[in-house]
């Protein structure tokens, strides 16, 4: 693909899509397009077909999804299933029918079974039951992975799925009703900092999670853009994890909060551990660069500089 290849990023204003856009521009790509949800409703099949047929992109990067944490998934099972199916199916099918050269589908580590062996390998997909608190989103993403695999198998097209671990970084969702654990903690500690008020966090704090800075994922996407990967599914992670308690203490220290943490063990923990085996992609040449400490510090600096914007992000 040349630097003037036509690249459409679905979900270009979200955390992932905006990071991919920045990374592509930094590498000299000049023909990138994005559409807001008002300009193009990705749930509308005919609208997506018309756009892809008219624009004829060389590459589509699907970073569009309805996303959220445990609370949002639990309270909104139908839209988390149906809207994600609609978005990805419309994009994948339109790309296939328009003979788009390359399609990169982005998902999540939640596609793997709740009690799968650790670290999670790509071949563990569909070997056991999912985590109930986010199975709706997971089922949709699994369908997307299998659709890309089917097109690759039947038609030989360069459709590939990248499954990142837990992401964080600039343009994350900091709304407390719909955000994931790291941005939710960051906002809670920040807002409690002036008076060092106590901070309540969900669960026991014992589950272990792996975190990847979104700019590292963006570099993995560029790697997939610039190379024809030999398999259809790749994990994207750091290979290291921390307990939720360790994460909380790290964020607390970086924010400068001196109050106490109250753990509400009546709230769900989610999957006990989700460490990904990303050796397949790393063996091909992609490697993450951000340490968790540096990534959180950079994200907190962005958060403080953009407080007028982050509160508007809702489910």
Coordinates of C-alpha atoms in Angstrom, one line a residue:
X1 CA 0.0 0.0 0.0
X2 CA 1.3 3.5 -0.9
X3 CA 1.2 6.5 1.3
X4 CA -1.6 7.9 -0.9
X5 CA -3.8 4.8 -0.5
X6 CA -7.4 5.6 0.4
X7 CA -7.9 4.6 4.1
X8 CA -11.3 4.8 5.8
X9 CA -11.2 4.7 9.6
X10 CA -14.6 3.7 11.0
X11 CA -14.9 5.3 14.5
X12 CA -12.2 7.9 13.8
X13 CA -13.1 10.1 16.7
X14 CA -13.0 7.4 19.4
X15 CA -9.9 6.6 21.4
X16 CA -8.7 3.9 19.1
X17 CA -9.7 5.5 15.8
X18 CA -8.2 8.8 16.7
X19 CA -4.9 7.1 17.8
X20 CA -4.8 5.2 14.5
X21 CA -5.4 8.5 12.5
X22 CA -2.6 10.2 14.4
X23 CA -0.2 7.3 13.8
X24 CA -1.0 7.1 10.1
X25 CA -0.5 10.9 9.6
X26 CA 2.8 10.7 11.5
X27 CA 4.0 8.0 9.0
X28 CA 3.1 10.2 6.0
X29 CA -0.3 8.7 4.9
X30 CA -2.2 11.5 3.2
X31 CA -5.5 10.1 2.1
X32 CA -7.4 9.3 5.3
X33 CA -11.1 9.8 5.7
X34 CA -13.5 9.5 8.6
X35 CA -17.3 10.1 9.0
X36 CA -19.1 11.1 12.2
X37 CA -22.1 9.2 13.3
X38 CA -24.3 12.1 12.1
X39 CA -22.6 11.9 8.6
X40 CA -22.8 8.1 8.4
X41 CA -24.9 5.9 10.7
X42 CA -23.0 2.6 10.6
X43 CA -26.0 0.7 11.8
X44 CA -27.8 1.6 8.5
X45 CA -26.8 -1.0 6.0
X46 CA -27.8 0.9 2.8
X47 CA -26.0 4.0 4.0
X48 CA -22.8 2.0 4.6
X49 CA -23.1 0.3 1.2
X50 CA -23.6 3.6 -0.6
X51 CA -20.6 5.2 1.1
X52 CA -18.2 2.3 0.5
X53 CA -19.4 2.0 -3.2
X54 CA -18.9 5.7 -3.8
X55 CA -15.7 6.3 -1.9
X56 CA -14.0 3.0 -2.8
X57 CA -11.3 2.9 -0.1
X58 CA -8.3 0.7 -0.5
X59 CA -8.2 -0.1 3.3
X60 CA -10.9 -0.1 5.9
X61 CA -10.0 0.0 9.6
X62 CA -13.0 -0.9 11.8
X63 CA -12.5 0.9 15.1
X64 CA -16.2 1.6 15.5
X65 CA -18.1 -0.1 18.3
X66 CA -20.5 0.4 21.2
X67 CA -18.2 -0.1 24.2
X68 CA -18.3 0.2 27.9
X69 CA -17.4 -1.3 31.2
X70 CA -19.1 -3.9 33.4
X71 CA -22.0 -1.6 34.4
X72 CA -22.8 -0.5 30.9
X73 CA -22.6 -4.1 29.6
X74 CA -24.8 -5.5 32.3
X75 CA -27.5 -2.8 31.9
X76 CA -27.5 -2.7 28.1
X77 CA -27.2 -6.2 26.8
X78 CA -29.3 -5.8 23.7
X79 CA -27.7 -2.7 22.2
X80 CA -24.2 -4.1 23.1
X81 CA -25.1 -7.2 21.1
X82 CA -27.2 -5.8 18.2
X83 CA -25.6 -2.5 17.5
X84 CA -22.1 -4.0 17.4
X85 CA -23.4 -6.8 15.0
X86 CA -25.0 -4.2 12.8
X87 CA -21.9 -1.9 12.7
X88 CA -19.4 -4.6 11.9
X89 CA -21.6 -6.7 9.6
X90 CA -22.4 -3.7 7.5
X91 CA -18.8 -2.7 7.1
X92 CA -17.4 -6.2 6.5
X93 CA -20.1 -7.1 3.9
X94 CA -19.8 -3.8 2.1
X95 CA -16.0 -4.1 2.0
X96 CA -16.2 -7.6 0.6
X97 CA -18.8 -6.7 -2.0
X98 CA -16.8 -3.6 -3.1
X99 CA -13.6 -5.6 -3.3
X100 CA -11.7 -3.6 -0.7
X101 CA -8.1 -4.7 -0.7
X102 CA -7.6 -4.8 3.1
X103 CA -9.9 -4.9 6.1
X104 CA -8.6 -4.6 9.7
X105 CA -11.2 -5.6 12.3
X106 CA -10.6 -4.5 15.9
X107 CA -12.1 -6.4 18.8
X108 CA -11.3 -7.2 22.4
X109 CA -9.8 -9.8 24.7
X110 CA -13.2 -10.5 26.1
X111 CA -13.9 -12.8 23.1
X112 CA -12.0 -15.5 25.0
X113 CA -13.6 -17.9 27.6
X114 CA -13.8 -16.7 31.2
X115 CA -11.7 -19.5 32.6
X116 CA -9.4 -20.1 29.6
X117 CA -5.7 -21.0 30.4
X118 CA -3.4 -18.1 30.9
X119 CA -1.9 -16.4 29.0
X120 CA -4.7 -16.4 26.4
X121 CA -3.8 -17.8 23.0
X122 CA -5.7 -17.2 19.8
X123 CA -6.6 -20.9 19.5
X124 CA -8.6 -20.7 22.8
X125 CA -11.5 -18.9 21.0
X126 CA -14.8 -20.7 21.4
X127 CA -13.4 -23.5 23.7
X128 CA -15.6 -22.6 26.7
X129 CA -18.2 -20.2 28.1
X130 CA -17.7 -16.4 28.2
X131 CA -17.7 -14.0 31.1
X132 CA -21.4 -13.2 31.7
X133 CA -21.0 -9.5 32.4
X134 CA -19.8 -8.8 28.9
X135 CA -20.9 -11.8 26.8
X136 CA -23.2 -9.6 24.6
X137 CA -20.3 -7.5 23.4
X138 CA -18.1 -10.6 23.2
X139 CA -20.5 -12.5 21.0
X140 CA -20.8 -9.7 18.6
X141 CA -17.0 -9.4 18.3
X142 CA -16.6 -13.2 17.9
X143 CA -19.0 -13.0 15.0
X144 CA -16.9 -10.3 13.4
X145 CA -13.7 -12.3 13.8
X146 CA -15.4 -15.4 12.2
X147 CA -16.8 -13.3 9.3
X148 CA -13.3 -12.0 8.5
X149 CA -12.0 -15.5 8.8
X150 CA -14.7 -16.8 6.4
X151 CA -14.0 -14.2 3.8
X152 CA -10.3 -14.8 4.1
X153 CA -10.8 -18.6 3.8
X154 CA -13.3 -18.5 0.9
X155 CA -12.1 -15.6 -1.1
X156 CA -8.4 -15.2 -0.1
X157 CA -8.9 -11.6 0.8
X158 CA -6.6 -9.8 3.3
X159 CA -9.1 -9.4 6.1
X160 CA -7.4 -9.6 9.5
X161 CA -8.6 -9.3 13.2
X162 CA -6.6 -7.7 15.9
X163 CA -7.7 -8.4 19.5
X164 CA -6.2 -5.8 21.9
X165 CA -6.1 -6.2 25.7
X166 CA -7.5 -3.5 27.9
X167 CA -6.8 -0.2 26.3
X168 CA -6.3 3.3 27.7
X169 CA -5.0 6.7 26.6
X170 CA -6.0 10.0 25.1
X171 CA -9.7 10.3 24.1
X172 CA -10.7 7.5 26.5
X173 CA -14.2 7.5 28.0
X174 CA -14.2 8.9 31.5
X175 CA -17.9 8.8 32.1
X176 CA -18.4 6.9 35.4
X177 CA -21.5 5.0 34.2
X178 CA -19.9 3.6 31.0
X179 CA -16.1 3.7 31.3
X180 CA -13.6 0.9 31.8
X181 CA -11.7 0.4 35.0
X182 CA -8.6 2.5 34.4
X183 CA -10.2 5.8 33.2
X184 CA -13.0 5.4 35.9
X185 CA -10.3 5.1 38.6
X186 CA -8.4 8.1 37.2
X187 CA -11.5 10.3 37.3
X188 CA -12.5 9.1 40.8
X189 CA -9.1 9.8 42.3
X190 CA -8.8 13.1 40.5
X191 CA -12.2 14.4 41.8
X192 CA -11.4 13.1 45.3
X193 CA -7.9 14.7 45.4
X194 CA -8.8 18.3 46.5
X195 CA -10.2 17.0 49.9
X196 CA -8.5 13.6 49.9
X197 CA -12.0 12.1 50.2
X198 CA -12.3 8.3 50.3
X199 CA -12.7 6.5 46.9
X200 CA -15.0 3.6 46.4
X201 CA -14.0 0.9 43.9
X202 CA -15.8 -2.1 42.7
X203 CA -15.0 -5.7 43.6
X204 CA -12.2 -7.2 45.7
X205 CA -9.3 -5.8 43.8
X206 CA -7.8 -9.2 43.3
X207 CA -8.5 -9.8 39.5
X208 CA -5.5 -9.3 37.2
X209 CA -5.6 -7.2 34.1
X210 CA -3.2 -6.3 31.3
X211 CA -3.2 -2.8 29.9
X212 CA -2.0 -1.5 26.6
X213 CA -1.6 2.2 25.6
X214 CA -3.7 3.0 22.6
X215 CA -0.8 4.4 20.7
X216 CA 0.9 1.0 20.9
X217 CA -2.3 -0.5 19.4
X218 CA -2.2 2.1 16.7
X219 CA 1.3 1.0 15.8
X220 CA 0.0 -2.6 15.6
X221 CA -2.7 -1.4 13.2
X222 CA 0.0 0.3 11.0
X223 CA 2.0 -2.9 11.1
X224 CA -1.1 -4.8 9.7
X225 CA -1.6 -2.1 7.1
X226 CA 1.9 -2.3 5.8
X227 CA 2.3 -6.1 6.0
X228 CA 0.1 -9.0 4.8
X229 CA -0.2 -11.1 8.0
X230 CA -0.2 -14.8 7.5
X231 CA -3.1 -15.6 9.9
X232 CA -6.5 -14.2 10.4
X233 CA -6.4 -13.5 14.2
X234 CA -3.8 -11.8 16.4
X235 CA -3.7 -10.8 20.0
X236 CA -2.2 -7.4 20.8
X237 CA -0.9 -6.9 24.3
X238 CA 2.1 -6.3 26.5
X239 CA 2.5 -9.7 28.0
X240 CA 2.4 -8.4 31.6
X241 CA -0.5 -7.8 34.0
X242 CA -1.2 -6.3 37.4
X243 CA -3.9 -6.7 40.1
X244 CA -6.7 -4.2 40.1
X245 CA -5.4 -3.2 43.6
X246 CA -2.0 -2.5 42.1
X247 CA -3.5 -0.5 39.3
X248 CA -5.5 1.6 41.8
X249 CA -2.4 2.3 43.9
X250 CA -0.4 3.3 40.8
X251 CA -3.1 5.7 39.6
X252 CA -3.7 7.0 43.1
X253 CA 0.1 7.8 43.4
X254 CA 0.3 9.5 40.0
X255 CA -2.8 11.6 40.6
X256 CA -1.6 12.6 44.1
X257 CA -4.6 11.4 46.1
X258 CA -3.9 10.8 49.8
X259 CA -7.3 9.4 50.9
X260 CA -8.3 5.8 51.5
X261 CA -9.7 3.3 49.1
X262 CA -12.9 1.4 50.0
X263 CA -13.4 -1.8 48.1
X264 CA -17.1 -2.9 47.6
X265 CA -16.9 -6.6 47.4
X266 CA -20.6 -6.9 46.7
X267 CA -19.9 -5.7 43.2
X268 CA -18.7 -8.1 40.5
X269 CA -15.0 -8.7 39.8
X270 CA -15.5 -9.9 36.2
X271 CA -13.0 -12.4 34.8
X272 CA -10.4 -13.4 37.4
X273 CA -7.5 -12.9 35.0
X274 CA -7.0 -11.8 31.3
X275 CA -3.4 -12.0 30.3
X276 CA -2.9 -12.3 26.5
X277 CA -0.2 -14.2 24.6
X278 CA 0.8 -11.8 21.9
X279 CA 3.8 -13.7 20.8
X280 CA 2.4 -14.4 17.3
X281 CA 2.3 -10.7 16.4
X282 CA 5.4 -9.9 18.3
X283 CA 7.3 -12.6 16.4
X284 CA 6.5 -10.8 13.2
X285 CA 8.0 -7.6 14.3
X286 CA 5.5 -5.5 16.3
X287 CA 6.4 -4.6 19.9
X288 CA 4.8 -2.3 22.5
X289 CA 6.8 0.7 23.7
X290 CA 4.8 2.2 26.7
X291 CA 5.4 1.1 30.3
X292 CA 2.2 1.2 32.4
X293 CA 3.6 3.9 34.6
X294 CA 4.6 6.2 31.7
X295 CA 1.3 5.5 29.9
X296 CA -0.8 6.4 32.9
X297 CA 1.2 9.6 33.5
X298 CA 0.8 10.7 29.9
X299 CA -2.9 9.8 30.0
X300 CA -3.4 11.8 33.2
X301 CA -1.7 14.8 31.6
X302 CA -4.1 14.6 28.7
X303 CA -7.1 14.1 31.1
X304 CA -6.2 17.3 33.0
X305 CA -5.8 19.3 29.8
X306 CA -9.2 18.1 28.4
X307 CA -11.6 18.2 31.3
X308 CA -14.0 20.4 29.4
X309 CA -14.5 17.6 26.9
X310 CA -14.3 14.3 28.7
X311 CA -17.5 14.7 30.8
X312 CA -19.6 14.8 27.6
X313 CA -18.7 11.2 26.8
X314 CA -21.7 9.1 27.6
X315 CA -23.0 5.6 26.9

